[in-house]
Amino acid sequence: MRYFFLVLLALIFASCSSKELIVNKEKQEVEKEVKPKQETKKVVEIADLIDIPQNVEFFTNSLNARVETYPIQKKYEQYYFNVWNDIEPREKLEDVKWPFFSYKAGNSYGENFELLKQEFFDEMFQNANFDNYATINAKAITLRHADIRAFPTIKPLLRDPEKAGEGFPFDYLQNSTVYANKPLFVSHYSKDKEWVYAFSSFTSGWIKTSDIVFLKKEHTDSWQNAQQIFLLKEDVPIYSTNGDFLFSSKIGMMLALISEDKENFTALVISSYKNLTPMFERVKISKNIARKEILNLDREALAHIMNEVFKSNYGWGGMYGQRDCSSTLRDMYAPFGIWLPRNSSQQAKVGRIITLENLSDEEKISLIKEEAVPFQTLLYKKGHIVLYVGTVDDEIIVFHNTWGIKTKKNDVEGRVVVGKTVFSTLRLGSNLEDYDKEAEILTNLKSMNILTQ
């Protein structure tokens, strides 16, 4: 029984320390006063959201009740735990510095919609403490839902808020989020030690030190050798044996199983520090919201999981406990044992890839209808990814989480905000008077990829 290994998890935690770095840079100040321009949700009728059923079962009912298990579904745990098997950071130092090359004074704005000064970027670089990169190299785990940031700060970095599709909610320092009890590999502390630079299985960045706990190798070996359970319900509160709230469940979470009875699983979680030691908790998880085995891509399972992620509004980089286009698909496929990378461009490289470049719209439609497998095929355009679910009245229908529809009038760009998960055609918003055809999903499709092939 794999449960045996969990006995080892009662061992004591050992912490690490890091050195400090001071970087001096010549400072420049660039200021420009701008008027905050709010991107409001226009009260308009989007034909797709009226004419296309916004009902998961409408699309899943045509699927088979039983399907085979695909090879891709047997590798999920290997990907999920891979950072616990690293001995050094998986990226070079220069590669993790990318935010400091991408975001600079002069075109970056703060929470007050004013230009950020060079002083801000100097302080961030100094606090990033890159001289101590790869000095800790320790295994860790998240204690709660945690943001992964591009700079060691909770402050936002926005592009020009005067432009449509910029400003709120697009905080470019929001890399992603990780759920409670997610494996991490920690490189080093920030200079002030409020943050750690950490790697998860799908991304890296700065996480609050208070949101993690370090683990020894015997802890992580035992954890990943145990039987795992997948959580299949959103936002169910998980409590300790004393009745204290620990965190809420999310689709995409996986926990180590200790034992089970007729109605519940008993799972292991780590809740908080206690005297610099990780606190191990036994929690009861109802079998109504969890399962030991991966799900098959059948009618009932897809309907259940998609209904859960369908509840998500749009959240750039997972902000506010919501999801964006790629995290919607990443989490949706997790209970099926299909591991997807974090961003859309990388997700588009999983499985059998079929290019759609240099094709007319009509040729793309014909090829998608011929090759795409419903609920197993992703369609990709730069910056956005969608799931093919079939056709309605011979029109291709996709499932995706999207912020809005680009419009243009007299060469001035705008947005009609959608801000949630929807079923739509590849011409979402085409009924709008100022619809920008050049920004259309169909017109800009680059590829499709069938995950199971």
XYZ file of C-alpha atoms in Angstrom:
453
model
C 0.000 0.000 0.000
C 1.279 3.453 -0.912
C -0.151 4.817 2.359
C 2.850 3.365 4.221
C 5.189 6.066 3.007
C 3.220 8.842 4.675
C 4.419 7.804 8.123
C 7.748 9.461 7.292
C 6.095 12.848 6.928
C 6.146 13.507 10.655
C 9.839 14.513 10.490
C 11.144 17.889 11.564
C 11.646 20.747 9.077
C 15.016 22.447 8.629
C 15.237 25.998 7.341
C 17.844 27.765 5.226
C 19.223 31.265 5.097
C 20.578 33.533 2.394
C 22.996 36.399 1.915
C 22.159 39.992 1.061
C 22.786 41.920 -2.121
C 23.085 45.661 -2.636
C 22.914 46.942 -6.220
C 23.472 50.607 -7.008
C 22.074 52.021 -10.230
C 21.874 55.452 -11.712
C 18.314 56.630 -11.191
C 16.113 58.338 -13.710
C 12.697 59.821 -13.123
C 10.103 59.865 -15.847
C 6.726 61.263 -14.946
C 3.594 61.894 -16.907
C 0.224 62.664 -15.500
C -2.576 60.689 -17.119
C -6.264 60.606 -16.596
C -7.539 57.257 -15.425
C -9.604 55.771 -18.209
C -11.926 53.085 -16.930
C -12.757 50.224 -19.276
C -16.452 49.845 -18.553
C -18.644 46.914 -19.426
C -20.879 48.114 -22.223
C -24.508 47.055 -22.167
C -24.659 45.397 -25.564
C -26.057 42.177 -26.905
C -23.394 39.689 -27.976
C -25.205 37.336 -30.328
C -23.103 34.259 -29.504
C -23.953 34.497 -25.814
C -27.647 34.526 -26.682
C -27.781 32.129 -29.619
C -25.209 29.560 -28.427
C -26.368 27.501 -25.397
C -24.285 28.453 -22.351
C -24.876 24.997 -20.981
C -22.149 22.375 -20.635
C -24.471 19.374 -20.950
C -25.758 20.592 -24.314
C -22.298 19.866 -25.730
C -21.236 16.861 -23.638
C -24.432 14.848 -24.173
C -23.232 13.756 -27.602
C -20.113 12.137 -26.126
C -19.704 8.466 -25.294
C -20.501 7.319 -21.793
C -17.258 5.308 -21.698
C -13.939 6.075 -23.359
C -10.416 4.679 -23.287
C -7.564 6.016 -21.187
C -4.938 7.743 -23.315
C -1.151 7.510 -22.750
C -0.929 11.246 -21.961
C -3.157 10.652 -18.924
C -0.582 8.418 -17.230
C 2.138 11.050 -16.761
C 0.396 13.687 -14.652
C 2.016 12.884 -11.290
C 5.459 12.861 -12.920
C 4.932 16.463 -14.088
C 3.121 17.572 -10.938
C 5.978 16.593 -8.602
C 8.928 17.231 -10.921
C 10.268 20.291 -9.037
C 10.685 18.175 -5.894
C 13.183 16.067 -7.802
C 15.315 19.031 -8.924
C 18.658 19.745 -7.266
C 19.172 23.183 -8.819
C 16.975 25.823 -10.493
C 15.681 24.726 -13.873
C 16.365 28.137 -15.435
C 19.550 30.144 -15.829
C 19.917 33.373 -13.861
C 19.688 35.580 -16.951
C 16.447 33.876 -17.950
C 14.690 34.598 -14.643
C 15.654 38.269 -14.939
C 13.337 38.649 -17.951
C 10.833 40.981 -16.195
C 13.556 43.565 -15.633
C 14.317 43.561 -19.353
C 10.641 43.685 -20.334
C 9.248 46.353 -17.982
C 10.886 49.756 -17.686
C 10.251 53.330 -16.658
C 8.601 55.449 -19.309
C 5.863 53.021 -20.362
C 4.840 51.329 -17.105
C 2.126 52.620 -14.788
C 1.252 52.055 -11.135
C -2.005 51.560 -9.289
C -2.746 55.302 -9.476
C -2.378 55.274 -13.303
C 0.757 57.421 -13.067
C 4.077 56.470 -14.658
C 6.358 54.437 -12.436
C 9.700 56.082 -11.682
C 13.086 54.514 -12.325
C 13.491 54.426 -8.548
C 10.786 51.737 -8.364
C 12.645 49.450 -10.798
C 15.961 49.999 -9.020
C 14.413 49.074 -5.685
C 12.815 45.950 -7.174
C 16.091 44.799 -8.731
C 17.982 45.433 -5.517
C 15.439 43.486 -3.485
C 15.492 40.623 -6.014
C 18.891 39.695 -4.566
C 20.053 37.874 -7.691
C 23.610 37.526 -6.345
C 22.149 34.843 -4.096
C 20.382 32.982 -6.905
C 20.536 29.206 -6.372
C 21.908 29.451 -2.821
C 19.000 27.755 -1.020
C 17.898 25.109 -3.539
C 15.294 23.715 -1.168
C 12.024 21.845 -1.560
C 8.915 23.580 -0.289
C 5.126 23.565 -0.440
C 2.477 26.273 -0.475
C 0.313 26.764 2.603
C -2.524 28.537 0.806
C -3.614 29.952 -2.544
C -0.631 32.127 -3.498
C 0.246 34.609 -6.223
C 3.439 34.188 -8.240
C 4.831 37.630 -9.054
C 7.340 38.869 -11.643
C 8.822 41.366 -9.133
C 8.997 40.861 -5.348
C 6.026 43.143 -4.657
C 2.237 43.139 -4.485
C 2.149 46.473 -6.319
C 0.844 46.283 -9.900
C 2.512 47.271 -13.136
C 0.101 48.353 -15.863
C 0.523 49.438 -19.448
C -0.983 52.688 -20.727
C -4.454 52.852 -19.095
C -5.566 55.171 -21.903
C -5.423 52.245 -24.314
C -8.239 49.738 -24.738
C -7.248 46.321 -23.435
C -4.736 47.786 -20.978
C -4.961 49.082 -17.432
C -7.181 47.034 -15.118
C -7.155 44.022 -14.839
C -3.864 43.512 -16.672
C -1.207 43.633 -13.964
C 1.904 42.488 -15.807
C 3.621 41.526 -12.567
C 1.035 38.788 -12.008
C 2.728 35.676 -13.395
C 0.288 33.096 -12.100
C -1.163 31.533 -8.974
C -0.589 28.234 -7.205
C -3.081 26.448 -5.004
C -2.585 25.279 -1.434
C -0.148 22.395 -0.883
C 1.486 22.737 -4.301
C 5.101 21.453 -4.662
C 7.794 24.141 -5.035
C 11.544 24.434 -5.481
C 13.030 27.554 -3.849
C 16.115 29.264 -5.260
C 16.710 32.129 -2.809
C 15.240 34.876 -0.643
C 14.676 38.467 -1.619
C 16.976 40.899 0.180
C 14.276 41.752 2.740
C 13.346 38.029 3.034
C 9.676 38.834 2.560
C 9.746 36.853 -0.689
C 11.291 33.687 -2.147
C 12.026 33.009 -5.783
C 10.364 29.653 -6.443
C 9.619 27.219 -9.241
C 6.387 25.265 -9.545
C 5.822 22.538 -12.130
C 4.567 25.098 -14.638
C 6.055 28.518 -13.892
C 8.383 30.493 -11.613
C 8.468 33.804 -9.797
C 8.237 35.522 -6.434
C 6.027 34.082 -3.679
C 5.501 35.519 -0.205
C 7.691 33.722 2.330
C 4.685 33.498 4.645
C 2.847 31.442 2.004
C 5.292 28.506 1.973
C 7.012 26.016 4.240
C 10.233 24.110 3.540
C 10.301 20.319 3.507
C 13.045 17.744 3.772
C 13.675 15.186 1.047
C 12.130 12.397 3.127
C 8.940 14.463 3.356
C 8.696 15.057 -0.373
C 9.664 11.488 -1.288
C 6.963 10.082 0.965
C 4.378 12.585 -0.270
C 4.873 11.799 -3.949
C 5.059 8.055 -3.356
C 1.656 8.089 -1.661
C -1.667 7.506 -3.360
C -3.069 10.869 -4.485
C -6.628 12.186 -4.621
C -7.941 14.766 -7.086
C -10.367 17.410 -5.852
C -13.379 17.704 -8.149
C -15.306 20.609 -6.655
C -14.633 24.350 -6.468
C -14.530 26.389 -3.263
C -15.397 23.755 -0.694
C -13.849 24.799 2.656
C -11.292 22.346 4.040
C -10.978 22.242 7.839
C -8.443 20.818 10.279
C -9.442 18.179 12.823
C -9.948 21.069 15.267
C -12.394 22.735 12.926
C -10.019 25.509 11.816
C -10.344 26.708 8.224
C -7.297 25.760 6.147
C -8.137 26.578 2.518
C -10.814 26.094 -0.124
C -10.763 23.357 -2.737
C -10.010 24.123 -6.383
C -10.187 22.017 -9.509
C -6.573 21.121 -10.212
C -5.639 20.399 -6.568
C -4.161 17.044 -5.559
C -3.562 15.765 -2.017
C -1.786 12.762 -0.496
C -4.119 10.037 0.772
C -3.670 8.494 4.219
C -6.766 6.303 4.518
C -10.419 6.102 3.564
C -13.769 4.864 4.782
C -17.130 4.491 3.067
C -17.868 8.234 2.913
C -14.561 10.097 3.293
C -10.919 10.173 2.376
C -8.427 11.149 5.056
C -5.765 13.243 3.360
C -2.532 14.860 4.496
C -2.125 18.623 4.266
C 0.371 21.113 5.626
C -1.292 24.102 7.205
C 1.286 26.381 8.817
C 4.565 26.772 10.651
C 4.773 25.841 14.312
C 8.078 26.655 15.986
C 9.748 26.684 12.561
C 8.316 23.240 11.844
C 5.747 22.367 9.183
C 2.451 21.411 10.791
C 0.963 18.245 9.314
C -2.803 17.925 9.393
C -5.165 15.038 8.722
C -8.265 16.311 6.966
C -11.521 14.663 5.992
C -12.435 15.015 2.313
C -15.884 13.822 1.261
C -15.864 11.286 -1.552
C -18.502 13.473 -3.179
C -15.802 16.029 -4.038
C -12.702 13.873 -4.594
C -11.516 10.763 -6.381
C -8.444 8.534 -6.267
C -8.210 7.608 -9.931
C -7.897 9.989 -12.859
C -11.116 10.640 -14.734
C -11.736 9.437 -18.251
C -12.737 11.948 -20.912
C -16.314 10.713 -20.944
C -19.667 12.465 -20.964
C -20.362 12.517 -17.229
C -16.855 13.439 -16.073
C -16.387 16.246 -18.600
C -19.781 17.713 -17.770
C -18.980 17.743 -14.055
C -15.510 19.287 -14.309
C -16.417 21.816 -16.992
C -19.404 22.977 -14.942
C -17.015 23.712 -12.085
C -14.488 25.751 -14.099
C -17.378 27.385 -15.977
C -18.078 29.272 -12.737
C -14.850 31.258 -13.103
C -14.878 34.856 -14.184
C -11.846 36.220 -16.004
C -8.817 36.682 -13.774
C -5.551 37.728 -15.438
C -2.835 35.400 -14.160
C -5.337 33.833 -11.758
C -5.964 37.093 -9.870
C -8.865 37.363 -7.419
C -9.220 33.581 -7.289
C -10.386 33.509 -10.916
C -8.813 32.137 -14.107
C -7.628 33.322 -17.508
C -7.813 31.392 -20.783
C -4.847 29.083 -20.212
C -5.386 28.379 -16.496
C -9.026 27.488 -17.243
C -7.876 24.713 -19.562
C -4.932 23.727 -17.393
C -7.141 23.172 -14.340
C -9.945 21.584 -16.335
C -7.672 18.836 -17.625
C -5.898 18.130 -14.313
C -8.463 15.621 -12.927
C -8.182 13.761 -16.237
C -4.454 13.314 -15.687
C -3.504 15.624 -18.534
C -0.773 18.067 -17.558
C -0.647 21.337 -19.474
C 1.971 24.114 -19.287
C 0.967 27.529 -17.913
C 0.734 29.799 -20.958
C -1.228 29.478 -24.174
C 1.765 29.323 -26.529
C 3.205 26.341 -24.644
C -0.167 24.604 -24.323
C -0.437 24.803 -28.116
C 2.619 22.508 -28.381
C 1.120 19.536 -26.514
C -0.034 16.544 -28.581
C -0.344 16.415 -32.367
C 0.058 19.901 -33.822
C -1.629 20.938 -37.066
C -0.677 24.330 -38.450
C -3.369 26.756 -39.558
C -1.022 29.476 -40.744
C -1.246 30.832 -44.303
C -4.769 29.410 -44.679
C -7.904 31.356 -45.501
C -10.738 31.446 -42.968
C -12.669 28.930 -45.052
C -9.685 26.579 -45.249
C -9.203 26.801 -41.472
C -12.860 25.962 -40.852
C -12.704 22.983 -43.214
C -9.506 21.605 -41.649
C -10.773 22.024 -38.084
C -14.016 20.216 -38.885
C -12.069 17.423 -40.546
C -9.332 16.900 -37.935
C -10.402 18.296 -34.559
C -11.658 15.949 -31.836
C -14.299 17.527 -29.563
C -13.056 18.207 -26.007
C -9.546 17.040 -26.925
C -8.438 19.764 -29.360
C -7.075 23.223 -28.561
C -7.168 26.099 -31.043
C -4.479 28.746 -30.606
C -3.967 32.348 -31.627
C -1.255 34.551 -30.171
C -2.253 35.422 -26.600
C -5.372 33.247 -26.448
C -6.339 29.578 -26.484
C -9.731 27.862 -26.744
C -11.168 24.335 -26.578
C -13.024 22.887 -29.556
C -16.297 21.266 -28.414
C -18.019 20.544 -31.729
C -20.451 22.324 -34.030
C -23.906 23.871 -33.783
C -25.770 24.436 -37.056
C -22.483 23.641 -38.824
C -20.721 26.459 -36.927
C -17.562 25.631 -34.937
C -18.109 26.135 -31.195
C -15.353 26.684 -28.619
C -15.114 26.865 -24.819
C -12.882 29.604 -23.383
C -12.374 32.241 -20.707
C -11.992 35.684 -22.278
C -11.713 39.297 -21.176
C -13.381 40.990 -24.109
C -14.024 41.675 -27.767
C -11.855 44.143 -29.648
C -13.679 46.958 -31.442
C -12.455 49.758 -33.691
C -14.177 52.966 -34.785
C -12.448 55.720 -36.731
C -9.121 53.935 -36.012
C -9.776 54.142 -32.243
C -9.646 50.792 -30.444
C -12.149 49.751 -27.804
C -13.290 46.711 -25.863
C -16.638 45.153 -25.134
C -16.001 43.309 -21.892
C -17.092 39.686 -21.552
C -14.975 38.805 -18.508
C -16.002 35.189 -18.006
C -16.019 31.631 -19.351
C -18.260 31.165 -22.388
C -19.213 28.959 -25.305
C -18.944 30.873 -28.573
C -18.191 30.691 -32.264
C -14.794 31.700 -33.622
C -16.383 35.032 -34.532
C -17.410 36.092 -31.035
C -18.872 39.600 -31.206
C -19.203 39.745 -34.999
C -22.715 41.202 -34.649
C -21.332 44.333 -32.955
C -21.383 47.524 -34.993
C -17.685 48.330 -34.427
C -16.432 44.741 -34.470
C -12.744 44.545 -35.411
C -12.483 41.755 -37.981
C -8.683 41.956 -37.914
C -8.693 40.840 -34.255
C -11.141 37.960 -34.789
C -10.276 34.585 -33.278
C -10.768 32.708 -36.548
C -8.722 35.116 -38.644
C -5.783 34.929 -36.225
C -5.709 31.173 -35.534
C -2.172 29.801 -35.877
C -2.590 26.140 -34.981
C -4.657 23.396 -33.460
C -3.342 20.566 -31.326
C -5.021 17.310 -30.395
C -3.928 16.534 -26.836
C -4.571 12.790 -26.956
C -2.673 12.076 -30.184
